[in-house]
mmCIF file of C-alpha atoms in Angstrom:
data_model
loop_
_atom_site.group_PDB
_atom_site.id
_atom_site.type_symbol
_atom_site.label_atom_id
_atom_site.label_comp_id
_atom_site.label_asym_id
_atom_site.label_seq_id
_atom_site.Cartn_x
_atom_site.Cartn_y
_atom_site.Cartn_z
ATOM 1 C CA MET A 1 77.005 88.105 7.513
ATOM 2 C CA SER A 2 80.188 86.452 8.438
ATOM 3 C CA VAL A 3 80.444 83.733 11.063
ATOM 4 C CA ALA A 4 83.443 83.233 13.250
ATOM 5 C CA LEU A 5 84.937 79.914 12.547
ATOM 6 C CA ASP A 6 86.511 79.228 15.908
ATOM 7 C CA GLY A 7 84.399 81.141 18.391
ATOM 8 C CA PRO A 8 80.865 80.689 19.651
ATOM 9 C CA PRO A 9 77.947 81.821 17.320
ATOM 10 C CA ALA A 10 77.269 85.557 17.062
ATOM 11 C CA ALA A 11 74.753 87.102 19.370
ATOM 12 C CA GLY A 12 71.126 86.920 18.104
ATOM 13 C CA SER A 13 71.812 84.009 15.812
ATOM 14 C CA GLU A 14 69.086 81.330 16.007
ATOM 15 C CA ARG A 15 70.758 78.723 13.905
ATOM 16 C CA PRO A 16 69.815 75.245 15.279
ATOM 17 C CA GLU A 17 72.587 73.158 16.787
ATOM 18 C CA ARG A 18 73.674 70.216 14.743
ATOM 19 C CA ARG A 19 74.115 66.926 16.616
ATOM 20 C CA GLY A 20 75.844 63.970 15.116
ATOM 21 C CA PRO A 21 75.835 60.354 16.355
ATOM 22 C CA ASP A 22 77.377 59.633 19.817
ATOM 23 C CA PRO A 23 81.037 58.767 19.523
ATOM 24 C CA GLU A 24 81.958 55.169 20.435
ATOM 25 C CA PRO A 25 83.891 54.768 23.691
ATOM 26 C CA GLU A 26 87.561 54.192 23.264
ATOM 27 C CA PRO A 27 88.643 50.687 24.261
ATOM 28 C CA GLU A 28 90.741 50.473 27.516
ATOM 29 C CA PRO A 29 94.345 49.804 26.798
ATOM 30 C CA GLU A 30 95.475 46.295 27.703
ATOM 31 C CA PRO A 31 97.982 46.193 30.546
ATOM 32 C CA GLU A 32 101.470 45.830 29.358
ATOM 33 C CA PRO A 33 103.005 42.527 30.346
ATOM 34 C CA GLU A 34 105.426 42.826 33.227
ATOM 35 C CA PRO A 35 108.989 42.604 32.087
ATOM 36 C CA ALA A 36 110.500 39.235 32.762
ATOM 37 C CA ARG A 37 112.613 39.176 35.901
ATOM 38 C CA ARG A 38 116.028 37.767 35.228
ATOM 39 C CA CYS A 39 118.718 36.205 37.329
ATOM 40 C CA PRO A 40 121.457 38.744 38.110
ATOM 41 C CA GLU A 41 124.033 35.935 37.918
ATOM 42 C CA HIS A 42 123.029 34.119 34.712
ATOM 43 C CA GLY A 43 120.748 36.648 32.989
ATOM 44 C CA LEU A 44 118.050 33.988 32.502
ATOM 45 C CA GLU A 45 114.375 34.346 33.386
ATOM 46 C CA LEU A 46 113.456 33.432 36.969
ATOM 47 C CA ARG A 47 110.987 30.617 36.280
ATOM 48 C CA TRP A 48 111.834 28.316 39.201
ATOM 49 C CA PHE A 49 111.489 28.427 42.990
ATOM 50 C CA CYS A 50 114.162 26.980 45.256
ATOM 51 C CA GLY A 51 112.469 25.591 48.397
ATOM 52 C CA THR A 52 115.799 25.182 50.162
ATOM 53 C CA GLU A 53 116.861 28.822 49.878
ATOM 54 C CA ARG A 54 113.290 30.160 49.649
ATOM 55 C CA ARG A 55 113.887 32.305 46.533
ATOM 56 C CA LEU A 56 113.259 32.479 42.772
ATOM 57 C CA VAL A 57 116.021 31.059 40.570
ATOM 58 C CA CYS A 58 116.748 30.447 36.904
ATOM 59 C CA SER A 59 117.588 27.235 35.065
ATOM 60 C CA GLY A 60 121.252 28.177 35.301
ATOM 61 C CA CYS A 61 121.048 28.197 39.105
ATOM 62 C CA THR A 62 119.648 24.647 39.118
ATOM 63 C CA GLY A 63 121.891 23.283 36.397
ATOM 64 C CA LEU A 64 125.365 21.859 36.537
ATOM 65 C CA GLY A 65 127.541 24.114 38.653
ATOM 66 C CA GLY A 66 124.583 26.180 39.820
ATOM 67 C CA ARG A 67 124.311 27.064 43.509
ATOM 68 C CA CYS A 68 120.869 25.428 43.741
ATOM 69 C CA ARG A 69 121.803 22.106 42.121
ATOM 70 C CA GLY A 70 120.302 19.299 44.212
ATOM 71 C CA HIS A 71 117.938 21.608 46.085
ATOM 72 C CA ARG A 72 114.172 21.217 46.277
ATOM 73 C CA VAL A 73 113.141 23.104 43.104
ATOM 74 C CA ARG A 74 109.706 23.529 41.560
ATOM 75 C CA ALA A 75 108.159 25.783 38.895
ATOM 76 C CA ALA A 76 107.519 29.329 40.050
ATOM 77 C CA ARG A 77 103.911 29.201 38.814
ATOM 78 C CA GLU A 78 103.256 26.113 40.955
ATOM 79 C CA ARG A 79 104.632 27.916 43.993
ATOM 80 C CA ALA A 80 102.475 30.952 43.177
ATOM 81 C CA GLU A 81 99.409 28.716 42.866
ATOM 82 C CA GLN A 82 100.217 27.139 46.206
ATOM 83 C CA LEU A 83 100.471 30.591 47.789
ATOM 84 C CA ARG A 84 97.158 31.612 46.213
ATOM 85 C CA ASN A 85 95.507 28.569 47.752
ATOM 86 C CA LYS A 86 97.018 29.443 51.120
ATOM 87 C CA ILE A 87 95.740 32.991 50.841
ATOM 88 C CA VAL A 88 92.257 31.686 50.008
ATOM 89 C CA ASP A 89 92.387 29.350 53.006
ATOM 90 C CA GLN A 90 93.607 32.151 55.242
ATOM 91 C CA CYS A 91 90.875 34.459 54.020
ATOM 92 C CA GLU A 92 88.281 31.783 54.820
ATOM 93 C CA LYS A 93 89.774 31.384 58.311
ATOM 94 C CA LEU A 94 89.720 35.137 58.810
ATOM 95 C CA GLN A 95 86.108 35.234 57.684
ATOM 96 C CA LEU A 96 85.206 32.470 60.140
ATOM 97 C CA GLN A 97 87.184 34.225 62.874
ATOM 98 C CA SER A 98 85.383 37.500 62.143
ATOM 99 C CA ALA A 99 82.046 35.722 62.265
ATOM 100 C CA SER A 100 82.982 34.115 65.589
ATOM 101 C CA ILE A 101 84.017 37.468 67.074
ATOM 102 C CA THR A 102 80.827 39.110 65.793
ATOM 103 C CA LYS A 103 78.736 36.325 67.341
ATOM 104 C CA TYR A 104 80.705 36.590 70.617
ATOM 105 C CA MET A 105 80.154 40.349 70.763
ATOM 106 C CA ALA A 106 76.463 39.991 69.944
ATOM 107 C CA ASP A 107 75.551 36.920 72.008
ATOM 108 C CA VAL A 108 78.115 36.498 74.827
ATOM 109 C CA LEU A 109 79.324 39.928 75.928
ATOM 110 C CA PRO A 110 75.861 41.355 76.729
ATOM 111 C CA GLY A 111 75.193 38.353 78.938
ATOM 112 C CA LYS A 112 78.616 38.687 80.526
ATOM 113 C CA LYS A 113 77.947 42.338 81.214
ATOM 114 C CA GLN A 114 74.664 41.532 82.902
ATOM 115 C CA SER A 115 76.256 38.669 84.832
ATOM 116 C CA ALA A 116 79.155 40.871 85.952
ATOM 117 C CA ALA A 117 76.761 43.575 87.120
ATOM 118 C CA SER A 118 74.744 40.994 89.042
ATOM 119 C CA SER A 119 77.888 39.471 90.587
ATOM 120 C CA ALA A 120 79.220 42.912 91.506
ATOM 121 C CA SER A 121 75.921 43.759 93.170
ATOM 122 C CA GLY A 122 76.074 40.521 95.158
ATOM 123 C CA ALA A 123 79.697 41.170 96.102
ATOM 124 C CA ARG A 124 78.801 44.644 97.322
ATOM 125 C CA GLU A 125 76.069 43.179 99.474
ATOM 126 C CA VAL A 126 78.513 40.653 100.952
ATOM 127 C CA VAL A 127 81.068 43.383 101.706
ATOM 128 C CA ILE A 128 78.423 45.617 103.276
ATOM 129 C CA GLN A 129 76.933 42.783 105.331
ATOM 130 C CA ARG A 130 80.268 41.520 106.594
ATOM 131 C CA LEU A 131 81.663 44.952 107.398
ATOM 132 C CA THR A 132 78.387 45.851 109.092
ATOM 133 C CA LEU A 133 78.766 42.733 111.222
ATOM 134 C CA LEU A 134 82.414 43.582 111.923
ATOM 135 C CA ARG A 135 81.464 47.103 112.908
ATOM 136 C CA SER A 136 78.769 45.729 115.181
ATOM 137 C CA VAL A 137 81.219 43.277 116.748
ATOM 138 C CA CYS A 138 83.843 46.009 117.149
ATOM 139 C CA GLU A 139 81.346 48.395 118.698
ATOM 140 C CA SER A 140 80.100 45.709 121.089
ATOM 141 C CA GLU A 141 83.649 44.719 121.990
ATOM 142 C CA GLU A 142 84.602 48.357 122.427
ATOM 143 C CA GLN A 143 81.678 48.919 124.763
ATOM 144 C CA ARG A 144 82.444 45.761 126.737
ATOM 145 C CA LEU A 145 86.138 46.554 127.117
ATOM 146 C CA LEU A 146 85.519 50.183 128.032
ATOM 147 C CA GLU A 147 83.062 49.033 130.688
ATOM 148 C CA GLN A 148 85.679 46.612 131.991
ATOM 149 C CA VAL A 149 88.283 49.382 132.059
ATOM 150 C CA HIS A 150 85.874 51.636 133.940
ATOM 151 C CA ALA A 151 84.985 48.866 136.399
ATOM 152 C CA GLU A 152 88.667 48.079 136.991
ATOM 153 C CA GLU A 153 89.426 51.756 137.491
ATOM 154 C CA GLU A 154 86.589 52.001 140.035
ATOM 155 C CA ARG A 155 87.776 48.864 141.820
ATOM 156 C CA ALA A 156 91.348 50.194 142.080
ATOM 157 C CA HIS A 157 90.020 53.572 143.231
ATOM 158 C CA GLN A 158 87.837 51.965 145.930
ATOM 159 C CA SER A 159 90.746 49.796 147.046
ATOM 160 C CA ILE A 160 92.921 52.872 147.396
ATOM 161 C CA LEU A 161 90.169 54.694 149.358
ATOM 162 C CA THR A 162 89.733 51.684 151.630
ATOM 163 C CA GLN A 163 93.463 51.485 152.217
ATOM 164 C CA ARG A 164 93.639 55.214 152.872
ATOM 165 C CA ALA A 165 90.840 54.992 155.444
ATOM 166 C CA HIS A 166 92.426 51.926 157.061
ATOM 167 C CA TRP A 167 95.867 53.465 157.375
ATOM 168 C CA SER A 168 94.460 56.814 158.492
ATOM 169 C CA GLU A 169 92.706 54.984 161.319
ATOM 170 C CA SER A 170 95.926 53.104 162.072
ATOM 171 C CA LEU A 171 97.832 56.379 162.247
ATOM 172 C CA GLN A 172 95.319 57.760 164.714
ATOM 173 C CA LYS A 173 95.599 54.630 166.865
ATOM 174 C CA LEU A 174 99.386 54.762 166.785
ATOM 175 C CA GLU A 175 99.367 58.437 167.694
ATOM 176 C CA ALA A 176 96.954 57.801 170.604
ATOM 177 C CA LEU A 177 99.045 54.874 171.851
ATOM 178 C CA ARG A 178 102.220 56.910 171.576
ATOM 179 C CA THR A 179 100.628 59.838 173.457
ATOM 180 C CA SER A 180 99.405 57.458 176.141
ATOM 181 C CA LEU A 181 102.793 55.819 176.551
ATOM 182 C CA VAL A 182 104.585 59.189 176.645
ATOM 183 C CA GLY A 183 102.105 60.306 179.329
ATOM 184 C CA LEU A 184 102.818 57.226 181.447
ATOM 185 C CA LEU A 185 106.526 57.780 180.981
ATOM 186 C CA THR A 186 106.466 61.430 182.025
ATOM 187 C CA HIS A 187 103.813 61.485 184.775
ATOM 188 C CA LEU A 188 104.257 58.264 186.759
ATOM 189 C CA ASP A 189 106.806 57.665 189.491
ATOM 190 C CA ASP A 190 108.681 54.431 189.730
ATOM 191 C CA PHE A 191 106.081 52.710 191.936
ATOM 192 C CA SER A 192 103.161 53.740 189.727
ATOM 193 C CA LEU A 193 105.088 52.848 186.562
ATOM 194 C CA VAL A 194 105.700 49.332 187.844
ATOM 195 C CA GLN A 195 102.042 48.984 188.779
ATOM 196 C CA ALA A 196 101.119 50.118 185.186
ATOM 197 C CA GLU A 197 103.307 47.428 183.572
ATOM 198 C CA ARG A 198 100.337 45.406 182.349
ATOM 199 C CA GLU A 199 98.767 48.487 180.788
ATOM 200 C CA ILE A 200 102.088 49.335 179.106
ATOM 201 C CA PHE A 201 102.352 45.761 177.753
ATOM 202 C CA GLU A 202 98.812 45.767 176.364
ATOM 203 C CA ARG A 203 99.289 49.100 174.609
ATOM 204 C CA SER A 204 102.653 48.010 173.145
ATOM 205 C CA GLU A 205 101.086 44.766 171.945
ATOM 206 C CA GLU A 206 98.249 46.729 170.354
ATOM 207 C CA ALA A 207 100.787 48.905 168.520
ATOM 208 C CA GLU A 208 102.649 45.839 167.262
ATOM 209 C CA GLY A 209 99.386 44.548 165.802
ATOM 210 C CA ILE A 210 99.325 47.456 163.389
ATOM 211 C CA LEU A 211 101.501 46.160 160.522
ATOM 212 C CA VAL A 212 103.685 48.102 158.132
ATOM 213 C CA PRO A 213 102.002 48.688 154.711
ATOM 214 C CA GLN A 214 103.012 46.192 152.007
ATOM 215 C CA GLU A 215 102.825 46.448 148.222
ATOM 216 C CA SER A 216 99.538 44.983 146.998
ATOM 217 C CA GLU A 217 98.380 44.211 143.477
ATOM 218 C CA LYS A 218 94.884 45.125 144.570
ATOM 219 C CA LEU A 219 95.928 48.774 144.472
ATOM 220 C CA ASN A 220 97.196 48.558 140.869
ATOM 221 C CA PHE A 221 95.164 48.850 137.697
ATOM 222 C CA ASN A 222 94.995 45.357 136.159
ATOM 223 C CA GLN A 223 95.879 45.550 132.446
ATOM 224 C CA LYS A 224 94.297 42.135 131.867
ATOM 225 C CA CYS A 225 90.908 43.821 131.768
ATOM 226 C CA VAL A 226 91.580 44.809 128.142
ATOM 227 C CA GLN A 227 92.721 41.378 126.975
ATOM 228 C CA SER A 228 90.430 40.352 124.131
ATOM 229 C CA PRO A 229 90.995 37.648 121.484
ATOM 230 C CA VAL A 230 88.746 39.560 119.074
ATOM 231 C CA LEU A 231 90.642 42.813 119.560
ATOM 232 C CA SER A 232 94.046 41.096 119.370
ATOM 233 C CA GLN A 233 93.226 39.282 116.121
ATOM 234 C CA LEU A 234 91.750 42.334 114.422
ATOM 235 C CA TRP A 235 94.617 44.497 115.632
ATOM 236 C CA ALA A 236 97.276 42.040 114.447
ATOM 237 C CA SER A 237 95.591 41.643 111.046
ATOM 238 C CA ALA A 238 95.352 45.404 110.646
ATOM 239 C CA VAL A 239 98.993 45.966 111.556
ATOM 240 C CA LEU A 240 100.395 43.235 109.287
ATOM 241 C CA PHE A 241 98.130 43.630 106.270
ATOM 242 C CA CYS A 242 95.957 46.725 106.348
ATOM 243 C CA LEU A 243 98.237 49.389 107.758
ATOM 244 C CA PRO A 244 101.104 50.458 105.482
ATOM 245 C CA GLY A 245 104.732 49.981 106.321
ATOM 246 C CA THR A 246 105.655 46.813 108.151
ATOM 247 C CA GLU A 247 109.305 47.023 109.064
ATOM 248 C CA ASP A 248 111.929 46.511 106.373
ATOM 249 C CA VAL A 249 114.097 44.172 108.449
ATOM 250 C CA HIS A 250 117.545 42.930 107.415
ATOM 251 C CA VAL A 251 119.967 40.683 109.268
ATOM 252 C CA ASP A 252 123.179 42.242 110.559
ATOM 253 C CA GLU A 253 126.001 40.304 108.910
ATOM 254 C CA LYS A 254 128.353 41.135 111.795
ATOM 255 C CA THR A 255 126.209 39.111 114.234
ATOM 256 C CA ILE A 256 125.407 35.844 112.447
ATOM 257 C CA SER A 257 126.727 32.590 113.862
ATOM 258 C CA PRO A 258 129.364 30.606 111.925
ATOM 259 C CA PHE A 259 126.718 27.863 111.694
ATOM 260 C CA LEU A 260 124.580 30.140 109.497
ATOM 261 C CA THR A 261 124.890 31.583 106.014
ATOM 262 C CA LEU A 262 123.167 34.783 104.910
ATOM 263 C CA SER A 263 121.604 35.454 101.504
ATOM 264 C CA GLU A 264 122.684 38.422 99.383
ATOM 265 C CA ASP A 265 119.523 40.377 100.239
ATOM 266 C CA ARG A 266 120.242 39.757 103.952
ATOM 267 C CA ARG A 267 116.797 38.259 104.541
ATOM 268 C CA THR A 268 117.375 34.477 104.516
ATOM 269 C CA LEU A 269 119.333 32.521 107.140
ATOM 270 C CA THR A 270 120.354 28.946 106.299
ATOM 271 C CA PHE A 271 121.671 26.473 108.855
ATOM 272 C CA ASN A 272 124.975 24.676 108.198
ATOM 273 C CA PRO A 273 125.864 21.891 110.676
ATOM 274 C CA LYS A 274 129.550 22.561 110.067
ATOM 275 C CA LYS A 275 131.117 25.846 111.000
ATOM 276 C CA THR A 276 131.995 28.050 108.069
ATOM 277 C CA LYS A 277 134.713 30.647 107.828
ATOM 278 C CA VAL A 278 132.821 32.863 105.423
ATOM 279 C CA TYR A 279 132.538 35.677 107.948
ATOM 280 C CA PRO A 280 135.448 36.945 110.073
ATOM 281 C CA ASP A 281 135.088 36.751 113.840
ATOM 282 C CA GLY A 282 134.313 39.904 115.794
ATOM 283 C CA PRO A 283 132.917 41.072 119.139
ATOM 284 C CA GLU A 284 129.332 41.285 117.815
ATOM 285 C CA ARG A 285 129.247 37.776 116.327
ATOM 286 C CA PHE A 286 127.579 34.822 118.078
ATOM 287 C CA ASP A 287 130.245 32.112 118.174
ATOM 288 C CA HIS A 288 128.227 29.088 119.380
ATOM 289 C CA TRP A 289 124.432 29.186 119.161
ATOM 290 C CA PRO A 290 122.990 29.646 115.621
ATOM 291 C CA ASN A 291 121.703 33.155 116.342
ATOM 292 C CA ALA A 292 121.574 36.442 114.451
ATOM 293 C CA LEU A 293 120.333 39.956 115.168
ATOM 294 C CA ALA A 294 118.698 42.451 112.840
ATOM 295 C CA SER A 295 120.629 45.530 111.806
ATOM 296 C CA SER A 296 118.017 47.943 113.237
ATOM 297 C CA SER A 297 116.607 48.326 116.739
ATOM 298 C CA TYR A 298 113.445 49.897 118.156
ATOM 299 C CA GLN A 299 113.307 52.317 121.069
ATOM 300 C CA SER A 300 109.594 53.177 121.086
ATOM 301 C CA GLY A 301 106.361 52.859 119.114
ATOM 302 C CA LEU A 302 104.700 50.020 117.205
ATOM 303 C CA HIS A 303 106.703 47.697 114.937
ATOM 304 C CA ALA A 304 105.870 44.536 112.989
ATOM 305 C CA TRP A 305 107.678 42.091 110.714
ATOM 306 C CA LEU A 306 106.886 38.756 109.107
ATOM 307 C CA VAL A 307 109.110 35.659 108.972
ATOM 308 C CA SER A 308 108.634 32.683 106.645
ATOM 309 C CA VAL A 309 109.348 29.554 108.728
ATOM 310 C CA GLY A 310 107.600 26.798 106.760
ATOM 311 C CA GLN A 311 110.830 25.125 105.632
ATOM 312 C CA SER A 312 112.322 24.748 109.116
ATOM 313 C CA CYS A 313 111.516 22.421 112.025
ATOM 314 C CA ALA A 314 113.855 24.192 114.466
ATOM 315 C CA TYR A 315 113.865 27.969 114.753
ATOM 316 C CA LYS A 316 113.360 30.946 117.071
ATOM 317 C CA VAL A 317 111.977 34.394 116.303
ATOM 318 C CA GLY A 318 111.415 37.311 118.628
ATOM 319 C CA VAL A 319 113.260 40.269 120.128
ATOM 320 C CA SER A 320 116.435 40.750 122.099
ATOM 321 C CA SER A 321 118.225 43.476 123.958
ATOM 322 C CA GLY A 322 121.531 44.651 122.567
ATOM 323 C CA LEU A 323 123.019 43.579 125.926
ATOM 324 C CA LEU A 324 122.630 39.904 124.976
ATOM 325 C CA PRO A 325 126.102 38.293 125.262
ATOM 326 C CA ARG A 326 127.516 36.840 122.052
ATOM 327 C CA LYS A 327 130.321 34.511 123.145
ATOM 328 C CA GLY A 328 130.230 31.046 124.673
ATOM 329 C CA SER A 329 127.745 28.191 124.969
ATOM 330 C CA GLY A 330 126.081 29.215 128.242
ATOM 331 C CA ASN A 331 122.438 30.117 128.749
ATOM 332 C CA ASP A 332 123.351 33.799 128.813
ATOM 333 C CA THR A 333 123.835 33.608 125.019
ATOM 334 C CA ARG A 334 121.005 31.148 124.354
ATOM 335 C CA LEU A 335 117.814 32.812 123.144
ATOM 336 C CA GLY A 336 114.969 32.589 125.646
ATOM 337 C CA HIS A 337 117.199 31.318 128.454
ATOM 338 C CA ASN A 338 118.117 34.768 129.790
ATOM 339 C CA ALA A 339 116.563 38.099 130.720
ATOM 340 C CA PHE A 340 117.732 39.697 127.460
ATOM 341 C CA SER A 341 115.558 37.771 124.961
ATOM 342 C CA TRP A 342 111.884 36.958 124.293
ATOM 343 C CA VAL A 343 111.289 34.307 121.596
ATOM 344 C CA PHE A 344 108.695 32.058 120.001
ATOM 345 C CA SER A 345 110.343 28.735 119.107
ATOM 346 C CA ARG A 346 109.711 25.451 117.368
ATOM 347 C CA TYR A 347 111.528 22.146 117.910
ATOM 348 C CA ASP A 348 110.051 19.452 115.698
ATOM 349 C CA LYS A 349 106.351 19.523 116.691
ATOM 350 C CA GLU A 350 106.809 21.351 119.999
ATOM 351 C CA PHE A 351 106.148 25.082 120.239
ATOM 352 C CA ARG A 352 106.800 27.384 123.181
ATOM 353 C CA PHE A 353 107.417 30.921 124.308
ATOM 354 C CA SER A 354 110.636 31.487 126.268
ATOM 355 C CA HIS A 355 112.021 34.318 128.375
ATOM 356 C CA ASP A 356 114.522 34.374 131.242
ATOM 357 C CA GLY A 357 114.677 30.580 131.390
ATOM 358 C CA GLN A 358 110.896 30.252 131.688
ATOM 359 C CA HIS A 359 109.358 28.161 128.882
ATOM 360 C CA LYS A 360 105.620 28.133 128.224
ATOM 361 C CA PRO A 361 104.409 25.251 125.990
ATOM 362 C CA LEU A 362 101.973 26.321 123.281
ATOM 363 C CA GLU A 363 99.301 24.027 121.875
ATOM 364 C CA LEU A 364 98.950 24.800 118.162
ATOM 365 C CA LEU A 365 96.560 23.071 115.776
ATOM 366 C CA GLN A 366 99.011 23.298 112.882
ATOM 367 C CA CYS A 367 102.557 24.317 112.150
ATOM 368 C CA PRO A 368 102.597 27.953 111.023
ATOM 369 C CA ALA A 369 104.111 28.716 107.630
ATOM 370 C CA ARG A 370 104.681 32.345 108.614
ATOM 371 C CA VAL A 371 105.044 34.037 111.966
ATOM 372 C CA GLY A 372 104.265 37.710 112.400
ATOM 373 C CA VAL A 373 106.006 39.516 115.249
ATOM 374 C CA LEU A 374 104.292 42.638 116.628
ATOM 375 C CA LEU A 375 106.155 44.770 119.153
ATOM 376 C CA ASP A 376 104.220 47.550 120.887
ATOM 377 C CA LEU A 377 106.697 49.228 123.194
ATOM 378 C CA ALA A 378 104.212 51.856 124.374
ATOM 379 C CA ALA A 379 101.693 49.222 125.506
ATOM 380 C CA GLY A 380 104.370 46.774 126.684
ATOM 381 C CA GLU A 381 103.166 43.939 124.449
ATOM 382 C CA LEU A 382 104.949 41.389 122.286
ATOM 383 C CA LEU A 383 102.586 39.358 120.121
ATOM 384 C CA PHE A 384 103.233 36.410 117.797
ATOM 385 C CA TYR A 385 100.647 35.979 115.043
ATOM 386 C CA GLU A 386 99.958 33.427 112.294
ATOM 387 C CA PRO A 387 98.531 35.372 109.328
ATOM 388 C CA GLY A 388 97.302 32.318 107.424
ATOM 389 C CA SER A 389 94.764 31.366 110.102
ATOM 390 C CA CYS A 390 94.527 34.771 111.854
ATOM 391 C CA ALA A 391 95.557 32.959 115.052
ATOM 392 C CA ILE A 392 97.322 34.560 118.001
ATOM 393 C CA LEU A 393 100.196 32.169 118.747
ATOM 394 C CA HIS A 394 101.165 33.910 121.980
ATOM 395 C CA SER A 395 100.889 37.315 123.605
ATOM 396 C CA HIS A 396 103.382 38.523 126.215
ATOM 397 C CA ARG A 397 102.515 41.617 128.247
ATOM 398 C CA ALA A 398 105.164 43.203 130.405
ATOM 399 C CA PRO A 399 107.129 46.459 130.478
ATOM 400 C CA LEU A 400 109.602 46.343 127.581
ATOM 401 C CA ALA A 401 112.489 48.775 127.564
ATOM 402 C CA GLY A 402 114.223 49.536 124.276
ATOM 403 C CA PRO A 403 116.281 49.412 122.308
ATOM 404 C CA LEU A 404 115.160 45.945 121.192
ATOM 405 C CA PHE A 405 116.404 44.096 118.088
ATOM 406 C CA PRO A 406 114.533 41.517 116.008
ATOM 407 C CA VAL A 407 116.370 38.263 116.718
ATOM 408 C CA PHE A 408 116.493 34.943 114.853
ATOM 409 C CA ALA A 409 117.874 31.431 115.306
ATOM 410 C CA VAL A 410 117.635 28.428 112.988
ATOM 411 C CA ALA A 411 118.954 24.892 113.410
ATOM 412 C CA ASP A 412 117.219 23.232 110.444
ATOM 413 C CA GLN A 413 116.971 24.306 106.818
ATOM 414 C CA SER A 414 116.262 28.055 106.528
ATOM 415 C CA ILE A 415 113.968 30.911 107.523
ATOM 416 C CA SER A 416 113.373 34.168 105.627
ATOM 417 C CA ILE A 417 112.211 37.654 106.510
ATOM 418 C CA VAL A 418 109.239 38.452 104.281
ATOM 419 C CA HIS A 419 109.444 41.848 102.564
#
């Protein structure tokens, strides 16, 4: 029976498999040494490190005529050893840093999370409590003011009814007296008319005692019934900070006085005691008082803007009609001294509200850093507000006909419209 030399044993063959000793593992080849790096200039091995140029160099580079002669040079292996030590140190620092972060994540963050949740819960309670109180105050104030409005409406209505009854009675008396006098005139002869002279005099005197109706404030609805410091402060705060879109006010360059200079963004006015010729004269420009008007005016609705005044000890802010004269040094061009302007002003430590030559001193506890101006043309109200203390500086209520311009004056340092 023949056996294939190269293939597997024939089928049915039961010849036992021969097993020799396990072969010894082949030794791993030793890494080939890296080829020596040589200097491209001198062809010598780079065995040195130049600390000045921060690169490997050869002995030719450090020798006479070499570019690194006189530099700080050390053996490359010493530099490598130094770098190894730095790497070891850095690894130790990284290990310590990792351990610190791990400890922070394990020990500090869970406590911070619990503390934040507790603080947030407390903050929510504060918000809920305070807003609940505000809602209660607002509801109480709403009820009180609505009751006052109703009572004032009833009072005006009763006054009108009383006047109507009074003048209806007066009309009846006048008609009766007139009828009586006409009867005397038409039915009496001369003798009887002379004898009735006293009667005629008494009836004429009675008629003269009935006066002509005069305008009376008692017949008008008194708007003061809705004046409320609580409502005014909450309303002003809401307009200036909570409601979106306070006015984007800019100064009209064509109006500013030659004693003022205007910033590039047209929001800051700076006083200059000497007249400047930066801006050409024109019919819209104030030529004496340091005044300026805004570029936009308001015909109706609610408008608000904020002015930074903390750097100035002499300024005016408010509103003005476009009819305000611009030329000359008279009171007709001086803000607050005419019927065309309504302003809040400061002179040193004195504050006042001025309109049509009437000046009302204002007692303020501190000098405001900002003044908010709120103009409600529908309600006929001009309000000056200090947002830092939520204080109403002054409120002026009177019919206000537009268009009205934001107006400014400054005679010390500068003021700026806050955007």
